[in-house]
Amino acid sequence: MAQHKIRGLSPLESNRGLSPYENNRGLSPLVKSFLAAIFCFLNLGLCFGEDIRFHLWAQLDAFPGSEAAKDIEAGQFDYPIKMMKETAPFLVNGMVYGWDFVYTPGDKARGVEEYFEIIPIQSEEKVIDGIEYENPWVSEEDNRFNCFVRYVRNQNQLQSFNLWSSIQNPTVRGTGKGALEKGFEGIKDATAEAVKDAVRTHYRSEIKNKPKEITGRVIIRKNPVIGINSGNYVINLDFFLESGRIKTYSIF
């Protein structure tokens, strides 16, 4: 099993190394505000170039009543570190290789239910060893464990991404929600919904009649932004879109 790197905090050692609380010691409110502004600037950037770096956070405590919350033997940071080790490879894979998608729009007149699925183009194992977790810190005001996720594309990955951006692939944007109580599965649900939102919005302006099925590919082109609203994760994602096949109904 590949081990992830978290600089300054080992997920395998509970009382050794740098505590994320120590990163906040001695910083004046002005310095903290400056660092927060720098973070916001970095997190809105495009992920062009070899170096991917974005902010990631997880709640310190599992959702009340969930299986994770019932684990009385868990260490102080076990839950957020586990969340990060699941979420980071998922998102980095979407930034390096992207996802295929299959979309069937719902059609009440035909009795067709909406269906949407994203499928990784490559396995997360392709990126997992290259992920580093930098500068961990705890923000007590919102009860979150934070870090920066860093991944350096190799030359083949960089060439592939540059091809995505150089071809006339449209840029699309979507927002999705997923239940906070589901943990990482909620992040995955929110991501799939963001892809669907982007795809649906794009094709509504391109196609006059509702299609039977749309397939294609997307790759994340900007740093992901994750928040919380009304008990849900909310994720905002920007993509390059590669159109696949559009199947139409032969008759109404």
C-alpha atoms as a printed R data frame, in Angstrom:
    type eleno elety resid chain resno       x      y       z
1   ATOM     1    CA   MET     A     1   0.000  0.000   0.000
2   ATOM     2    CA   ALA     A     2   1.468  3.335  -1.051
3   ATOM     3    CA   GLN     A     3   2.083  5.838   1.739
4   ATOM     4    CA   HIS     A     4   1.114  9.463   1.257
5   ATOM     5    CA   LYS     A     5   3.395 12.231   2.367
6   ATOM     6    CA   ILE     A     6   2.129 14.837   4.856
7   ATOM     7    CA   ARG     A     7   4.890 17.272   5.562
8   ATOM     8    CA   GLY     A     8   5.114 18.186   9.209
9   ATOM     9    CA   LEU     A     9   2.595 15.589  10.410
10  ATOM    10    CA   SER     A    10   2.815 11.832  10.083
11  ATOM    11    CA   PRO     A    11  -0.536 10.032   9.895
12  ATOM    12    CA   LEU     A    12   1.178  7.011  11.463
13  ATOM    13    CA   GLU     A    13   2.530  8.814  14.548
14  ATOM    14    CA   SER     A    14   0.155 10.371  17.040
15  ATOM    15    CA   ASN     A    15   2.594 12.310  19.246
16  ATOM    16    CA   ARG     A    16   5.694 12.833  17.135
17  ATOM    17    CA   GLY     A    17   6.667 15.465  14.623
18  ATOM    18    CA   LEU     A    18   5.160 18.887  14.069
19  ATOM    19    CA   SER     A    19   1.644 19.465  15.356
20  ATOM    20    CA   PRO     A    20  -0.572 21.501  13.002
21  ATOM    21    CA   TYR     A    21  -1.381 23.733  15.976
22  ATOM    22    CA   GLU     A    22   2.262 24.800  16.128
23  ATOM    23    CA   ASN     A    23   2.037 26.264  12.640
24  ATOM    24    CA   ASN     A    24  -0.257 28.981  14.006
25  ATOM    25    CA   ARG     A    25   1.882 29.981  16.965
26  ATOM    26    CA   GLY     A    26   3.466 33.418  16.952
27  ATOM    27    CA   LEU     A    27   1.528 34.657  13.929
28  ATOM    28    CA   SER     A    28  -0.098 38.035  14.290
29  ATOM    29    CA   PRO     A    29  -3.648 38.588  12.963
30  ATOM    30    CA   LEU     A    30  -2.156 40.747  10.172
31  ATOM    31    CA   VAL     A    31   0.170 37.941   9.051
32  ATOM    32    CA   LYS     A    32  -2.669 35.405   9.211
33  ATOM    33    CA   SER     A    33  -4.823 37.678   7.060
34  ATOM    34    CA   PHE     A    34  -1.995 38.080   4.556
35  ATOM    35    CA   LEU     A    35  -1.479 34.308   4.349
36  ATOM    36    CA   ALA     A    36  -5.212 33.790   3.883
37  ATOM    37    CA   ALA     A    37  -5.209 36.282   1.001
38  ATOM    38    CA   ILE     A    38  -2.273 34.488  -0.632
39  ATOM    39    CA   PHE     A    39  -4.122 31.168  -0.264
40  ATOM    40    CA   CYS     A    40  -7.228 32.583  -1.956
41  ATOM    41    CA   PHE     A    41  -5.115 33.871  -4.841
42  ATOM    42    CA   LEU     A    42  -3.375 30.519  -5.291
43  ATOM    43    CA   ASN     A    43  -6.562 28.507  -5.061
44  ATOM    44    CA   LEU     A    44  -8.229 30.407  -7.902
45  ATOM    45    CA   GLY     A    45  -5.360 29.764 -10.304
46  ATOM    46    CA   LEU     A    46  -5.345 27.612 -13.390
47  ATOM    47    CA   CYS     A    47  -3.603 24.258 -13.044
48  ATOM    48    CA   PHE     A    48  -1.454 24.777 -16.142
49  ATOM    49    CA   GLY     A    49   2.203 23.769 -15.936
50  ATOM    50    CA   GLU     A    50   3.887 20.885 -14.205
51  ATOM    51    CA   ASP     A    51   3.091 21.879 -10.627
52  ATOM    52    CA   ILE     A    52  -0.432 21.351  -9.260
53  ATOM    53    CA   ARG     A    53  -1.023 22.917  -5.833
54  ATOM    54    CA   PHE     A    54  -4.361 23.554  -4.175
55  ATOM    55    CA   HIS     A    55  -5.897 23.959  -0.731
56  ATOM    56    CA   LEU     A    56  -7.740 21.011   0.793
57  ATOM    57    CA   TRP     A    57  -9.551 20.748   4.096
58  ATOM    58    CA   ALA     A    58 -11.500 18.223   6.124
59  ATOM    59    CA   GLN     A    59 -13.564 18.608   9.243
60  ATOM    60    CA   LEU     A    60 -11.781 17.589  12.429
61  ATOM    61    CA   ASP     A    61 -14.747 15.521  13.593
62  ATOM    62    CA   ALA     A    62 -16.783 12.951  11.712
63  ATOM    63    CA   PHE     A    63 -20.467 13.643  11.132
64  ATOM    64    CA   PRO     A    64 -22.448 12.777  14.306
65  ATOM    65    CA   GLY     A    65 -24.005  9.324  14.084
66  ATOM    66    CA   SER     A    66 -21.773  8.132  11.224
67  ATOM    67    CA   GLU     A    67 -19.649  4.986  11.464
68  ATOM    68    CA   ALA     A    68 -16.489  7.104  11.623
69  ATOM    69    CA   ALA     A    69 -17.890  9.048  14.589
70  ATOM    70    CA   LYS     A    70 -18.418  5.760  16.475
71  ATOM    71    CA   ASP     A    71 -14.714  4.862  16.323
72  ATOM    72    CA   ILE     A    72 -13.647  5.586  19.910
73  ATOM    73    CA   GLU     A    73 -10.073  4.424  19.258
74  ATOM    74    CA   ALA     A    74  -9.392  6.947  16.497
75  ATOM    75    CA   GLY     A    75  -6.595  9.461  17.079
76  ATOM    76    CA   GLN     A    76  -7.113 13.213  17.088
77  ATOM    77    CA   PHE     A    77  -6.400 13.686  13.382
78  ATOM    78    CA   ASP     A    78  -7.171 10.206  12.027
79  ATOM    79    CA   TYR     A    79 -10.513 11.182  10.515
80  ATOM    80    CA   PRO     A    80  -9.453 14.334   8.610
81  ATOM    81    CA   ILE     A    81  -6.246 12.671   7.377
82  ATOM    82    CA   LYS     A    82  -8.240  9.696   6.092
83  ATOM    83    CA   MET     A    83 -10.610 12.100   4.314
84  ATOM    84    CA   MET     A    84  -7.687 13.902   2.682
85  ATOM    85    CA   LYS     A    85  -6.020 10.655   1.605
86  ATOM    86    CA   GLU     A    86  -9.267  9.693  -0.160
87  ATOM    87    CA   THR     A    87 -10.193 13.103  -1.581
88  ATOM    88    CA   ALA     A    88  -6.797 14.263  -2.871
89  ATOM    89    CA   PRO     A    89  -6.102 11.313  -5.252
90  ATOM    90    CA   PHE     A    90  -9.671 11.530  -6.547
91  ATOM    91    CA   LEU     A    91  -9.351 15.234  -7.422
92  ATOM    92    CA   VAL     A    92  -5.740 15.081  -8.631
93  ATOM    93    CA   ASN     A    93  -6.704 12.245 -10.972
94  ATOM    94    CA   GLY     A    94  -9.432 14.500 -12.362
95  ATOM    95    CA   MET     A    95  -6.851 17.255 -12.917
96  ATOM    96    CA   VAL     A    96  -4.221 15.015 -14.515
97  ATOM    97    CA   TYR     A    97  -6.271 12.512 -16.543
98  ATOM    98    CA   GLY     A    98  -9.935 13.484 -16.225
99  ATOM    99    CA   TRP     A    99 -13.140 11.466 -16.444
100 ATOM   100    CA   ASP     A   100 -15.331  9.928 -19.108
101 ATOM   101    CA   PHE     A   101 -19.016 10.662 -18.624
102 ATOM   102    CA   VAL     A   102 -22.314  9.131 -19.721
103 ATOM   103    CA   TYR     A   103 -25.422 11.303 -19.510
104 ATOM   104    CA   THR     A   104 -29.009 10.314 -20.213
105 ATOM   105    CA   PRO     A   105 -31.314 13.327 -19.784
106 ATOM   106    CA   GLY     A   106 -34.580 12.604 -18.017
107 ATOM   107    CA   ASP     A   107 -37.651 12.639 -20.266
108 ATOM   108    CA   LYS     A   108 -41.057 12.330 -18.589
109 ATOM   109    CA   ALA     A   109 -42.900 12.070 -21.903
110 ATOM   110    CA   ARG     A   110 -40.902  8.956 -22.805
111 ATOM   111    CA   GLY     A   111 -40.726  7.581 -19.284
112 ATOM   112    CA   VAL     A   112 -36.923  7.942 -19.207
113 ATOM   113    CA   GLU     A   113 -35.206  8.612 -15.886
114 ATOM   114    CA   GLU     A   114 -32.122 10.823 -15.741
115 ATOM   115    CA   TYR     A   115 -28.836  8.949 -15.495
116 ATOM   116    CA   PHE     A   116 -25.322 10.299 -15.078
117 ATOM   117    CA   GLU     A   117 -21.998  8.617 -14.404
118 ATOM   118    CA   ILE     A   118 -18.339  9.609 -14.405
119 ATOM   119    CA   ILE     A   119 -15.637  7.016 -15.011
120 ATOM   120    CA   PRO     A   120 -11.915  7.645 -14.364
121 ATOM   121    CA   ILE     A   121  -9.880  7.623 -17.577
122 ATOM   122    CA   GLN     A   122  -6.943  6.270 -15.591
123 ATOM   123    CA   SER     A   123  -6.685  4.624 -12.186
124 ATOM   124    CA   GLU     A   124  -5.873  6.801  -9.167
125 ATOM   125    CA   GLU     A   125  -2.870  4.515  -8.668
126 ATOM   126    CA   LYS     A   126  -1.228  6.473 -11.501
127 ATOM   127    CA   VAL     A   127  -1.031  9.609  -9.336
128 ATOM   128    CA   ILE     A   128  -1.194  8.429  -5.732
129 ATOM   129    CA   ASP     A   129   2.570  8.064  -5.158
130 ATOM   130    CA   GLY     A   130   3.304 11.573  -6.419
131 ATOM   131    CA   ILE     A   131   0.935 13.405  -4.073
132 ATOM   132    CA   GLU     A   132   2.404 15.459  -1.235
133 ATOM   133    CA   TYR     A   133   0.511 17.140   1.596
134 ATOM   134    CA   GLU     A   134   2.200 20.376   2.647
135 ATOM   135    CA   ASN     A   135   1.971 22.849   5.537
136 ATOM   136    CA   PRO     A   136  -0.826 21.290   7.633
137 ATOM   137    CA   TRP     A   137  -2.673 23.595   9.996
138 ATOM   138    CA   VAL     A   138  -5.850 23.650  12.052
139 ATOM   139    CA   SER     A   139  -8.353 26.490  11.742
140 ATOM   140    CA   GLU     A   140 -10.221 26.364  15.029
141 ATOM   141    CA   GLU     A   141 -12.836 28.927  14.006
142 ATOM   142    CA   ASP     A   142 -14.375 26.451  11.535
143 ATOM   143    CA   ASN     A   143 -13.083 23.210  13.113
144 ATOM   144    CA   ARG     A   144 -11.087 22.176  10.042
145 ATOM   145    CA   PHE     A   145  -7.811 20.459   9.327
146 ATOM   146    CA   ASN     A   146  -6.123 22.120   6.322
147 ATOM   147    CA   CYS     A   147  -3.163 21.538   4.038
148 ATOM   148    CA   PHE     A   148  -1.922 22.197   0.521
149 ATOM   149    CA   VAL     A   149  -1.976 19.293  -1.907
150 ATOM   150    CA   ARG     A   150   0.926 19.241  -4.359
151 ATOM   151    CA   TYR     A   151   1.498 17.069  -7.409
152 ATOM   152    CA   VAL     A   152   4.083 17.502 -10.168
153 ATOM   153    CA   ARG     A   153   3.032 16.267 -13.602
154 ATOM   154    CA   ASN     A   154   5.550 14.192 -15.535
155 ATOM   155    CA   GLN     A   155   6.274 15.119 -19.155
156 ATOM   156    CA   ASN     A   156   3.673 12.773 -20.624
157 ATOM   157    CA   GLN     A   157   0.993 14.092 -18.284
158 ATOM   158    CA   LEU     A   158   1.981 17.679 -19.052
159 ATOM   159    CA   GLN     A   159   1.853 17.070 -22.809
160 ATOM   160    CA   SER     A   160  -1.571 15.475 -22.442
161 ATOM   161    CA   PHE     A   161  -2.925 18.421 -20.462
162 ATOM   162    CA   ASN     A   162  -1.432 20.919 -22.910
163 ATOM   163    CA   LEU     A   163  -3.174 19.041 -25.728
164 ATOM   164    CA   TRP     A   164  -6.483 19.401 -23.905
165 ATOM   165    CA   SER     A   165  -5.928 23.150 -23.605
166 ATOM   166    CA   SER     A   166  -4.569 23.729 -27.123
167 ATOM   167    CA   ILE     A   167  -7.342 21.938 -29.025
168 ATOM   168    CA   GLN     A   168 -10.634 23.785 -29.434
169 ATOM   169    CA   ASN     A   169 -12.213 22.130 -26.413
170 ATOM   170    CA   PRO     A   170 -14.816 24.394 -24.809
171 ATOM   171    CA   THR     A   171 -14.364 25.455 -21.196
172 ATOM   172    CA   VAL     A   172 -17.327 24.674 -18.943
173 ATOM   173    CA   ARG     A   173 -18.122 25.226 -15.300
174 ATOM   174    CA   GLY     A   174 -20.366 23.410 -12.856
175 ATOM   175    CA   THR     A   175 -21.429 23.334  -9.210
176 ATOM   176    CA   GLY     A   176 -22.470 20.231  -7.309
177 ATOM   177    CA   LYS     A   177 -23.693 19.225  -3.859
178 ATOM   178    CA   GLY     A   178 -23.234 16.073  -1.776
179 ATOM   179    CA   ALA     A   179 -24.392 15.149   1.707
180 ATOM   180    CA   LEU     A   180 -21.944 16.087   4.461
181 ATOM   181    CA   GLU     A   181 -22.906 13.013   6.475
182 ATOM   182    CA   LYS     A   182 -21.595 10.760   3.680
183 ATOM   183    CA   GLY     A   183 -18.009 11.964   4.082
184 ATOM   184    CA   PHE     A   184 -15.832 11.190   1.056
185 ATOM   185    CA   GLU     A   185 -18.813  9.707  -0.807
186 ATOM   186    CA   GLY     A   186 -20.467 13.117  -0.422
187 ATOM   187    CA   ILE     A   187 -17.422 14.720  -2.106
188 ATOM   188    CA   LYS     A   188 -17.703 12.213  -4.974
189 ATOM   189    CA   ASP     A   189 -21.425 12.877  -5.337
190 ATOM   190    CA   ALA     A   190 -20.823 16.639  -5.405
191 ATOM   191    CA   THR     A   191 -18.116 16.223  -8.056
192 ATOM   192    CA   ALA     A   192 -20.322 14.087 -10.299
193 ATOM   193    CA   GLU     A   193 -23.119 16.631  -9.954
194 ATOM   194    CA   ALA     A   194 -20.710 19.455 -10.869
195 ATOM   195    CA   VAL     A   195 -19.703 17.581 -14.036
196 ATOM   196    CA   LYS     A   196 -23.364 16.963 -14.890
197 ATOM   197    CA   ASP     A   197 -24.216 20.618 -14.283
198 ATOM   198    CA   ALA     A   198 -21.398 21.730 -16.600
199 ATOM   199    CA   VAL     A   199 -22.302 19.221 -19.327
200 ATOM   200    CA   ARG     A   200 -26.031 19.927 -19.171
201 ATOM   201    CA   THR     A   201 -25.556 23.703 -19.266
202 ATOM   202    CA   HIS     A   202 -23.217 23.455 -22.268
203 ATOM   203    CA   TYR     A   203 -25.384 21.159 -24.372
204 ATOM   204    CA   ARG     A   204 -28.608 23.005 -23.665
205 ATOM   205    CA   SER     A   205 -27.198 25.841 -25.742
206 ATOM   206    CA   GLU     A   206 -25.918 23.464 -28.448
207 ATOM   207    CA   ILE     A   207 -28.774 20.988 -28.955
208 ATOM   208    CA   LYS     A   208 -32.350 21.960 -29.824
209 ATOM   209    CA   ASN     A   209 -34.078 18.649 -29.065
210 ATOM   210    CA   LYS     A   210 -33.442 16.574 -25.963
211 ATOM   211    CA   PRO     A   211 -30.947 13.821 -26.846
212 ATOM   212    CA   LYS     A   212 -31.139 10.152 -25.883
213 ATOM   213    CA   GLU     A   213 -27.569 10.002 -24.557
214 ATOM   214    CA   ILE     A   214 -24.427 12.133 -24.459
215 ATOM   215    CA   THR     A   215 -20.924 10.821 -23.885
216 ATOM   216    CA   GLY     A   216 -17.630 12.653 -23.623
217 ATOM   217    CA   ARG     A   217 -14.696 13.542 -21.409
218 ATOM   218    CA   VAL     A   218 -13.757 16.323 -19.010
219 ATOM   219    CA   ILE     A   219 -10.568 17.326 -17.236
220 ATOM   220    CA   ILE     A   220 -10.367 19.821 -14.370
221 ATOM   221    CA   ARG     A   221  -8.637 22.996 -15.565
222 ATOM   222    CA   LYS     A   222  -8.694 25.110 -12.384
223 ATOM   223    CA   ASN     A   223  -8.113 24.405  -8.734
224 ATOM   224    CA   PRO     A   224 -11.206 22.872  -7.099
225 ATOM   225    CA   VAL     A   225 -13.055 24.942  -4.494
226 ATOM   226    CA   ILE     A   226 -14.984 23.057  -1.798
227 ATOM   227    CA   GLY     A   227 -17.322 24.608   0.759
228 ATOM   228    CA   ILE     A   228 -20.288 23.709   2.970
229 ATOM   229    CA   ASN     A   229 -23.882 24.898   2.745
230 ATOM   230    CA   SER     A   230 -26.986 23.589   4.531
231 ATOM   231    CA   GLY     A   231 -25.506 20.221   5.472
232 ATOM   232    CA   ASN     A   232 -23.915 19.626   2.069
233 ATOM   233    CA   TYR     A   233 -20.483 19.784   0.534
234 ATOM   234    CA   VAL     A   234 -20.546 22.273  -2.355
235 ATOM   235    CA   ILE     A   235 -17.849 22.022  -5.009
236 ATOM   236    CA   ASN     A   236 -17.140 24.419  -7.873
237 ATOM   237    CA   LEU     A   237 -15.186 23.008 -10.807
238 ATOM   238    CA   ASP     A   238 -13.961 24.307 -14.170
239 ATOM   239    CA   PHE     A   239 -13.271 21.870 -17.007
240 ATOM   240    CA   PHE     A   240 -12.135 21.409 -20.557
241 ATOM   241    CA   LEU     A   241 -14.854 19.423 -22.335
242 ATOM   242    CA   GLU     A   242 -14.189 16.883 -25.079
243 ATOM   243    CA   SER     A   243 -17.382 15.971 -26.896
244 ATOM   244    CA   GLY     A   244 -18.021 12.318 -27.647
245 ATOM   245    CA   ARG     A   245 -21.216 10.904 -29.166
246 ATOM   246    CA   ILE     A   246 -24.688 12.392 -29.090
247 ATOM   247    CA   LYS     A   247 -27.422  9.802 -29.602
248 ATOM   248    CA   THR     A   248 -30.811 11.125 -30.682
249 ATOM   249    CA   TYR     A   249 -34.264  9.609 -30.602
250 ATOM   250    CA   SER     A   250 -35.386  8.392 -34.036
251 ATOM   251    CA   ILE     A   251 -39.027  9.282 -33.353
252 ATOM   252    CA   PHE     A   252 -40.898 11.007 -30.562
